[in-house]
PDB file of C-alpha atoms and ligand atoms in Angstrom:
ATOM      1  CA  MET A   1       0.024   0.014   0.054  1.00 44.00           C
ATOM      2  CA  SER A   2       1.482   3.441  -0.820  1.00 48.00           C
ATOM      3  CA  GLY A   3      -0.984   5.483   1.044  1.00 52.00           C
ATOM      4  CA  ASP A   4      -2.222   7.085  -2.040  1.00 58.00           C
ATOM      5  CA  PRO A   5      -6.023   6.649  -2.453  1.00 53.00           C
ATOM      6  CA  VAL A   6      -5.768   6.463  -6.127  1.00 53.00           C
ATOM      7  CA  THR A   7      -2.900   3.905  -6.673  1.00 57.00           C
ATOM      8  CA  ASP A   8      -4.263   1.910  -3.601  1.00 72.00           C
ATOM      9  CA  ALA A   9      -7.869   1.618  -5.050  1.00 86.00           C
ATOM     10  CA  GLY A  10      -9.270  -1.740  -6.064  1.00 97.00           C
ATOM     11  CA  ARG A  11      -8.994  -2.405  -9.705  1.00 98.00           C
ATOM     12  CA  PHE A  12     -11.686  -4.799 -11.144  1.00 98.00           C
ATOM     13  CA  ALA A  13     -11.782  -6.442 -14.516  1.00 98.00           C
ATOM     14  CA  VAL A  14     -14.984  -7.350 -16.363  1.00 99.00           C
ATOM     15  CA  LEU A  15     -14.872 -10.166 -18.985  1.00 98.00           C
ATOM     16  CA  ILE A  16     -17.917  -9.974 -21.400  1.00 98.00           C
ATOM     17  CA  SER A  17     -18.884 -11.716 -24.688  1.00 98.00           C
ATOM     18  CA  GLY A  18     -21.690  -9.470 -25.938  1.00 97.00           C
ATOM     19  CA  ARG A  19     -23.974  -6.615 -24.975  1.00 97.00           C
ATOM     20  CA  GLY A  20     -22.238  -5.702 -21.859  1.00 98.00           C
ATOM     21  CA  SER A  21     -25.105  -4.082 -19.996  1.00 98.00           C
ATOM     22  CA  ASN A  22     -24.127  -5.464 -16.691  1.00 98.00           C
ATOM     23  CA  MET A  23     -20.488  -4.471 -17.338  1.00 98.00           C
ATOM     24  CA  LEU A  24     -21.757  -1.063 -17.903  1.00 98.00           C
ATOM     25  CA  SER A  25     -23.777  -0.995 -14.688  1.00 98.00           C
ATOM     26  CA  LEU A  26     -20.607  -1.771 -12.792  1.00 98.00           C
ATOM     27  CA  VAL A  27     -18.468   0.872 -14.701  1.00 98.00           C
ATOM     28  CA  ASN A  28     -21.036   3.464 -14.264  1.00 98.00           C
ATOM     29  CA  ALA A  29     -21.449   2.744 -10.663  1.00 98.00           C
ATOM     30  CA  ALA A  30     -17.571   2.778  -9.961  1.00 98.00           C
ATOM     31  CA  GLN A  31     -17.215   6.159 -11.994  1.00 98.00           C
ATOM     32  CA  ALA A  32     -20.188   7.765  -9.997  1.00 98.00           C
ATOM     33  CA  GLY A  33     -18.297   6.787  -6.962  1.00 98.00           C
ATOM     34  CA  ARG A  34     -20.563   4.020  -5.546  1.00 98.00           C
ATOM     35  CA  ILE A  35     -17.823   1.520  -5.866  1.00 98.00           C
ATOM     36  CA  PRO A  36     -14.685   2.104  -4.173  1.00 97.00           C
ATOM     37  CA  ALA A  37     -12.633   0.725  -7.040  1.00 98.00           C
ATOM     38  CA  LEU A  38     -11.641   1.510 -10.608  1.00 98.00           C
ATOM     39  CA  PRO A  39     -12.654  -0.423 -13.817  1.00 98.00           C
ATOM     40  CA  ALA A  40      -9.160  -1.551 -14.875  1.00 98.00           C
ATOM     41  CA  VAL A  41     -10.027  -3.413 -18.192  1.00 98.00           C
ATOM     42  CA  VAL A  42     -12.868  -4.910 -19.959  1.00 98.00           C
ATOM     43  CA  ILE A  43     -12.086  -8.046 -21.917  1.00 98.00           C
ATOM     44  CA  SER A  44     -14.037  -9.813 -24.572  1.00 98.00           C
ATOM     45  CA  ASN A  45     -13.559 -13.230 -26.469  1.00 98.00           C
ATOM     46  CA  VAL A  46     -15.635 -11.895 -29.108  1.00 98.00           C
ATOM     47  CA  ALA A  47     -14.148  -8.955 -31.051  1.00 97.00           C
ATOM     48  CA  ALA A  48     -17.706  -7.755 -32.200  1.00 97.00           C
ATOM     49  CA  ALA A  49     -19.073  -7.642 -28.729  1.00 98.00           C
ATOM     50  CA  PRO A  50     -20.933  -4.261 -28.380  1.00 98.00           C
ATOM     51  CA  GLY A  51     -19.778  -3.991 -24.949  1.00 98.00           C
ATOM     52  CA  LEU A  52     -16.329  -3.134 -26.005  1.00 98.00           C
ATOM     53  CA  ALA A  53     -17.313   0.061 -27.571  1.00 98.00           C
ATOM     54  CA  ALA A  54     -19.435   1.010 -24.808  1.00 98.00           C
ATOM     55  CA  ALA A  55     -16.683   0.415 -22.377  1.00 98.00           C
ATOM     56  CA  SER A  56     -14.254   2.481 -24.540  1.00 98.00           C
ATOM     57  CA  ASP A  57     -16.866   5.368 -24.584  1.00 98.00           C
ATOM     58  CA  LEU A  58     -16.487   5.429 -20.918  1.00 98.00           C
ATOM     59  CA  GLY A  59     -12.587   5.602 -21.018  1.00 98.00           C
ATOM     60  CA  VAL A  60     -12.186   2.157 -19.919  1.00 98.00           C
ATOM     61  CA  PRO A  61      -9.153   0.084 -21.599  1.00 98.00           C
ATOM     62  CA  THR A  62     -10.565  -2.918 -23.571  1.00 98.00           C
ATOM     63  CA  ALA A  63      -8.944  -5.851 -24.805  1.00 98.00           C
ATOM     64  CA  VAL A  64     -10.062  -8.728 -27.220  1.00 98.00           C
ATOM     65  CA  VAL A  65      -8.646 -12.285 -26.600  1.00 98.00           C
ATOM     66  CA  ASP A  66     -10.446 -14.366 -29.307  1.00 98.00           C
ATOM     67  CA  HIS A  67     -10.668 -17.967 -27.971  1.00 97.00           C
ATOM     68  CA  ARG A  68     -10.444 -19.273 -31.534  1.00 97.00           C
ATOM     69  CA  ALA A  69      -6.883 -18.179 -31.737  1.00 97.00           C
ATOM     70  CA  SER A  70      -5.953 -20.629 -28.964  1.00 97.00           C
ATOM     71  CA  ALA A  71      -5.639 -24.271 -29.302  1.00 97.00           C
ATOM     72  CA  ASN A  72      -7.340 -25.136 -25.779  1.00 97.00           C
ATOM     73  CA  ARG A  73      -8.900 -23.631 -22.718  1.00 97.00           C
ATOM     74  CA  GLU A  74      -5.687 -23.184 -20.817  1.00 97.00           C
ATOM     75  CA  GLU A  75      -4.082 -21.531 -23.554  1.00 98.00           C
ATOM     76  CA  HIS A  76      -6.840 -18.929 -23.927  1.00 98.00           C
ATOM     77  CA  ASP A  77      -7.045 -18.397 -20.322  1.00 98.00           C
ATOM     78  CA  GLY A  78      -3.243 -17.888 -19.926  1.00 98.00           C
ATOM     79  CA  LYS A  79      -3.640 -15.038 -22.452  1.00 98.00           C
ATOM     80  CA  VAL A  80      -6.531 -13.540 -20.553  1.00 98.00           C
ATOM     81  CA  LEU A  81      -4.482 -13.814 -17.207  1.00 98.00           C
ATOM     82  CA  GLN A  82      -1.670 -12.020 -18.996  1.00 98.00           C
ATOM     83  CA  VAL A  83      -4.079  -9.068 -19.992  1.00 98.00           C
ATOM     84  CA  LEU A  84      -5.342  -9.083 -16.370  1.00 98.00           C
ATOM     85  CA  THR A  85      -1.794  -8.948 -14.992  1.00 98.00           C
ATOM     86  CA  GLU A  86      -0.828  -6.030 -17.378  1.00 98.00           C
ATOM     87  CA  HIS A  87      -3.958  -3.880 -16.048  1.00 98.00           C
ATOM     88  CA  GLY A  88      -3.333  -4.789 -12.309  1.00 98.00           C
ATOM     89  CA  ALA A  89      -6.792  -6.211 -11.813  1.00 98.00           C
ATOM     90  CA  ASP A  90      -7.321  -7.656  -8.236  1.00 98.00           C
ATOM     91  CA  LEU A  91     -10.989  -9.068  -9.048  1.00 98.00           C
ATOM     92  CA  VAL A  92     -12.684 -10.470 -11.983  1.00 98.00           C
ATOM     93  CA  CYS A  93     -16.237  -9.763 -12.691  1.00 99.00           C
ATOM     94  CA  LEU A  94     -17.821 -12.323 -15.179  1.00 98.00           C
ATOM     95  CA  ALA A  95     -20.739 -10.409 -17.029  1.00 98.00           C
ATOM     96  CA  GLY A  96     -22.348 -12.531 -19.815  1.00 98.00           C
ATOM     97  CA  TYR A  97     -18.875 -14.129 -20.455  1.00 98.00           C
ATOM     98  CA  THR A  98     -19.903 -17.392 -22.276  1.00 95.00           C
ATOM     99  CA  ARG A  99     -16.628 -19.327 -21.582  1.00 95.00           C
ATOM    100  CA  LEU A 100     -16.045 -21.719 -18.785  1.00 95.00           C
ATOM    101  CA  LEU A 101     -12.983 -20.905 -16.878  1.00 97.00           C
ATOM    102  CA  SER A 102     -10.090 -23.472 -16.470  1.00 97.00           C
ATOM    103  CA  PRO A 103      -8.876 -24.655 -12.994  1.00 97.00           C
ATOM    104  CA  ASP A 104      -5.536 -22.619 -13.710  1.00 97.00           C
ATOM    105  CA  PHE A 105      -7.644 -19.494 -14.063  1.00 98.00           C
ATOM    106  CA  ILE A 106      -9.632 -19.977 -11.005  1.00 98.00           C
ATOM    107  CA  GLY A 107      -6.395 -20.685  -9.075  1.00 97.00           C
ATOM    108  CA  ALA A 108      -4.903 -17.387 -10.213  1.00 98.00           C
ATOM    109  CA  TYR A 109      -7.747 -15.354  -8.560  1.00 98.00           C
ATOM    110  CA  PRO A 110      -8.759 -17.620  -5.410  1.00 96.00           C
ATOM    111  CA  GLY A 111     -11.973 -16.096  -4.102  1.00 96.00           C
ATOM    112  CA  ARG A 112     -11.587 -13.156  -6.186  1.00 98.00           C
ATOM    113  CA  ILE A 113     -13.860 -14.167  -9.239  1.00 98.00           C
ATOM    114  CA  LEU A 114     -17.615 -13.119  -9.263  1.00 98.00           C
ATOM    115  CA  ASN A 115     -20.450 -13.771 -11.783  1.00 98.00           C
ATOM    116  CA  ILE A 116     -24.000 -12.792 -12.314  1.00 98.00           C
ATOM    117  CA  HIS A 117     -26.482 -15.417 -13.218  1.00 98.00           C
ATOM    118  CA  PRO A 118     -30.245 -14.821 -14.171  1.00 98.00           C
ATOM    119  CA  SER A 119     -31.924 -17.031 -11.749  1.00 98.00           C
ATOM    120  CA  LEU A 120     -32.201 -17.907  -8.296  1.00 98.00           C
ATOM    121  CA  LEU A 121     -29.431 -20.272  -7.972  1.00 98.00           C
ATOM    122  CA  PRO A 122     -29.202 -23.254  -7.457  1.00 98.00           C
ATOM    123  CA  ALA A 123     -32.312 -23.440  -9.477  1.00 98.00           C
ATOM    124  CA  PHE A 124     -31.753 -23.253 -13.517  1.00 98.00           C
ATOM    125  CA  PRO A 125     -27.809 -23.023 -13.736  1.00 98.00           C
ATOM    126  CA  GLY A 126     -26.462 -23.016 -17.288  1.00 97.00           C
ATOM    127  CA  LEU A 127     -27.876 -21.602 -20.468  1.00 97.00           C
ATOM    128  CA  HIS A 128     -31.192 -19.929 -20.900  1.00 98.00           C
ATOM    129  CA  ALA A 129     -32.004 -19.565 -17.261  1.00 98.00           C
ATOM    130  CA  GLN A 130     -34.952 -17.425 -17.941  1.00 98.00           C
ATOM    131  CA  ARG A 131     -36.384 -19.902 -20.565  1.00 98.00           C
ATOM    132  CA  GLN A 132     -35.766 -22.817 -18.060  1.00 98.00           C
ATOM    133  CA  ALA A 133     -37.705 -20.795 -15.475  1.00 98.00           C
ATOM    134  CA  MET A 134     -40.562 -20.078 -17.750  1.00 97.00           C
ATOM    135  CA  GLU A 135     -40.740 -23.719 -18.759  1.00 97.00           C
ATOM    136  CA  HIS A 136     -40.750 -25.027 -15.246  1.00 98.00           C
ATOM    137  CA  GLY A 137     -43.655 -22.801 -14.428  1.00 98.00           C
ATOM    138  CA  VAL A 138     -42.047 -20.965 -11.273  1.00 98.00           C
ATOM    139  CA  LYS A 139     -43.910 -18.068  -9.949  1.00 98.00           C
ATOM    140  CA  ILE A 140     -40.663 -16.273  -8.775  1.00 98.00           C
ATOM    141  CA  SER A 141     -37.257 -16.003 -10.421  1.00 98.00           C
ATOM    142  CA  GLY A 142     -34.540 -13.553 -10.209  1.00 98.00           C
ATOM    143  CA  CYS A 143     -30.875 -13.238 -10.230  1.00 99.00           C
ATOM    144  CA  THR A 144     -27.773 -14.317  -8.201  1.00 98.00           C
ATOM    145  CA  VAL A 145     -24.202 -12.720  -7.763  1.00 98.00           C
ATOM    146  CA  HIS A 146     -21.917 -15.635  -6.547  1.00 98.00           C
ATOM    147  CA  PHE A 147     -18.129 -16.395  -6.484  1.00 98.00           C
ATOM    148  CA  VAL A 148     -16.987 -18.746  -9.108  1.00 98.00           C
ATOM    149  CA  ASP A 149     -15.661 -22.023  -8.359  1.00 96.00           C
ATOM    150  CA  GLU A 150     -14.817 -24.936 -10.686  1.00 93.00           C
ATOM    151  CA  GLN A 151     -18.498 -26.183 -11.118  1.00 95.00           C
ATOM    152  CA  LEU A 152     -20.873 -24.210 -13.433  1.00 95.00           C
ATOM    153  CA  ASP A 153     -22.941 -21.330 -11.508  1.00 97.00           C
ATOM    154  CA  HIS A 154     -22.149 -23.071  -8.330  1.00 96.00           C
ATOM    155  CA  GLY A 155     -19.858 -20.933  -6.100  1.00 97.00           C
ATOM    156  CA  PRO A 156     -20.864 -19.224  -2.794  1.00 98.00           C
ATOM    157  CA  ILE A 157     -23.934 -16.910  -3.169  1.00 98.00           C
ATOM    158  CA  VAL A 158     -23.036 -13.236  -2.359  1.00 98.00           C
ATOM    159  CA  ALA A 159     -26.589 -11.743  -3.103  1.00 98.00           C
ATOM    160  CA  GLN A 160     -29.879 -12.570  -4.687  1.00 98.00           C
ATOM    161  CA  ALA A 161     -32.773 -10.563  -5.956  1.00 98.00           C
ATOM    162  CA  ALA A 162     -36.279 -12.021  -6.600  1.00 98.00           C
ATOM    163  CA  VAL A 163     -38.254 -11.155  -9.552  1.00 98.00           C
ATOM    164  CA  PRO A 164     -41.913 -12.114 -10.169  1.00 98.00           C
ATOM    165  CA  VAL A 165     -42.996 -14.150 -13.089  1.00 98.00           C
ATOM    166  CA  GLN A 166     -46.300 -12.653 -14.668  1.00 98.00           C
ATOM    167  CA  ASP A 167     -48.862 -14.889 -16.251  1.00 97.00           C
ATOM    168  CA  ASP A 168     -48.439 -13.148 -19.605  1.00 96.00           C
ATOM    169  CA  ASP A 169     -44.582 -13.133 -19.571  1.00 97.00           C
ATOM    170  CA  ASP A 170     -42.633 -14.657 -22.424  1.00 96.00           C
ATOM    171  CA  GLU A 171     -38.957 -15.342 -22.205  1.00 97.00           C
ATOM    172  CA  ASP A 172     -37.867 -11.805 -23.380  1.00 98.00           C
ATOM    173  CA  LEU A 173     -40.213 -10.004 -20.960  1.00 98.00           C
ATOM    174  CA  LEU A 174     -39.012 -11.960 -18.127  1.00 98.00           C
ATOM    175  CA  ALA A 175     -35.419 -11.503 -19.016  1.00 98.00           C
ATOM    176  CA  ALA A 176     -35.913  -7.764 -19.318  1.00 98.00           C
ATOM    177  CA  ARG A 177     -37.463  -7.690 -15.758  1.00 98.00           C
ATOM    178  CA  ILE A 178     -34.551  -9.859 -14.279  1.00 98.00           C
ATOM    179  CA  LEU A 179     -32.084  -7.584 -15.927  1.00 98.00           C
ATOM    180  CA  GLU A 180     -33.321  -4.717 -14.309  1.00 98.00           C
ATOM    181  CA  ALA A 181     -32.512  -6.290 -11.042  1.00 98.00           C
ATOM    182  CA  GLU A 182     -29.137  -7.504 -12.145  1.00 98.00           C
ATOM    183  CA  HIS A 183     -28.189  -3.920 -12.865  1.00 98.00           C
ATOM    184  CA  ARG A 184     -29.029  -3.127  -9.139  1.00 98.00           C
ATOM    185  CA  LEU A 185     -27.561  -6.288  -7.692  1.00 98.00           C
ATOM    186  CA  TYR A 186     -24.298  -6.591  -9.193  1.00 98.00           C
ATOM    187  CA  PRO A 187     -22.906  -3.052  -8.322  1.00 98.00           C
ATOM    188  CA  GLU A 188     -24.173  -3.499  -4.844  1.00 98.00           C
ATOM    189  CA  ALA A 189     -22.372  -6.674  -4.594  1.00 98.00           C
ATOM    190  CA  LEU A 190     -19.129  -5.083  -5.824  1.00 98.00           C
ATOM    191  CA  ARG A 191     -19.448  -2.195  -3.483  1.00 98.00           C
ATOM    192  CA  ARG A 192     -19.721  -4.574  -0.434  1.00 98.00           C
ATOM    193  CA  TYR A 193     -16.781  -6.643  -1.781  1.00 98.00           C
ATOM    194  CA  TYR A 194     -14.541  -3.597  -1.890  1.00 98.00           C
ATOM    195  CA  LEU A 195     -15.947  -2.271   1.292  1.00 97.00           C
ATOM    196  CA  GLY A 196     -14.681  -5.686   2.696  1.00 96.00           C
ATOM    197  CA  HIS A 197     -18.025  -6.356   3.998  1.00 97.00           C
ATOM    198  CA  LEU A 198     -18.220  -9.978   2.480  1.00 98.00           C
ATOM    199  CA  VAL A 199     -17.305 -12.773   4.919  1.00 97.00           C
ATOM    200  CA  VAL A 200     -17.021 -16.095   3.286  1.00 97.00           C
ATOM    201  CA  SER A 201     -17.143 -19.209   5.383  1.00 97.00           C
ATOM    202  CA  GLY A 202     -17.614 -22.431   3.258  1.00 96.00           C
ATOM    203  CA  ARG A 203     -20.772 -21.660   1.063  1.00 97.00           C
ATOM    204  CA  ARG A 204     -21.999 -19.009   3.311  1.00 98.00           C
ATOM    205  CA  VAL A 205     -21.307 -15.476   2.673  1.00 98.00           C
ATOM    206  CA  ARG A 206     -22.241 -12.917   5.212  1.00 97.00           C
ATOM    207  CA  ILE A 207     -22.308  -9.342   4.947  1.00 95.00           C
ATOM    208  CA  GLN A 208     -20.843  -7.763   7.841  1.00 93.00           C
ATOM    209  CA  GLU A 209     -20.467  -4.105   8.390  1.00 87.00           C
ATOM    210  CA  PRO A 210     -17.756  -2.563  10.569  1.00 82.00           C
ATOM    211  CA  ASP A 211     -20.037  -2.119  13.416  1.00 76.00           C
ATOM    212  CA  ASP A 212     -21.165  -5.833  13.447  1.00 64.00           C
ATOM    213  CA  GLU A 213     -20.094  -8.142  16.312  1.00 52.00           C
TER     214      GLU A 213
HETATM  215  C1  GRF B 301     -27.207 -11.485 -18.170  1.00 78.54           C
HETATM  216  O1  GRF B 301     -28.409 -11.916 -18.145  1.00 78.54           O
HETATM  217  C2  GRF B 301     -26.268 -12.281 -17.132  1.00 78.54           C
HETATM  218  O2  GRF B 301     -26.923 -12.525 -15.989  1.00 78.54           O
HETATM  219  C3  GRF B 301     -25.978 -13.415 -17.895  1.00 78.54           C
HETATM  220  O3  GRF B 301     -25.745 -12.842 -19.154  1.00 78.54           O
HETATM  221  C4  GRF B 301     -26.338 -11.859 -19.452  1.00 78.54           C
HETATM  222  C5  GRF B 301     -25.409 -10.890 -19.932  1.00 78.54           C
HETATM  223  O4  GRF B 301     -26.082  -9.696 -20.395  1.00 78.54           O
HETATM  224  N1  GRF B 301     -24.647 -14.124 -17.296  1.00 78.54           N
HETATM  225  P1  GRF B 301     -25.196  -8.377 -20.545  1.00 78.54           P
HETATM  226  O5  GRF B 301     -24.175  -8.751 -21.501  1.00 78.54           O
HETATM  227  O6  GRF B 301     -24.642  -8.033 -19.243  1.00 78.54           O
HETATM  228  O7  GRF B 301     -26.187  -7.106 -21.142  1.00 78.54           O
END
């Protein structure tokens, strides 16, 4: 620690593959001072991801690491780790990143990778979570911010928000309603992370404010 509030600030990276609306919610919150950390870099495995231009417009460095240029997952993840190191990232936020992470990647950021998923985990992990929720007929779905471990959509749960499923919903309507909740939940989880309020014990994550016992 240098004692300089700017150089000492946390630096989070966001990994995206597409639209990047959750990434924008994190960057906007940080730039507005609601998260005590700086957006270090936005990395996409897809060069055409619309979120890349949106991040650049906000002055955030961006990088493309195209997975098709690597022979395997480990090689690709090694390149992503290199970019993260170059930008001094201390936390990795997955936000619509469609690649599974290798054990080596997870080991390089132990307890320092977050993801947002559009369901109330452990219900409906994997792709098309909103469609899964509709097809199952649940009345309440939502979104989950969780730490990433080696199983898909599985690590310790940091925060969840419930969202009602309406009788006349289709998948798109439900996804849009959940997305609004995502844009509130993820920045708040990051704020808590950087304030040092998250206490992880096994699968349980408690929010402990400084005055708590
Ligand atoms: C979000 O629904 C997120 O929960 C899921 O992928 C979607 C990404 O949307 N993991 P966006 O790219 O953040 O707009």
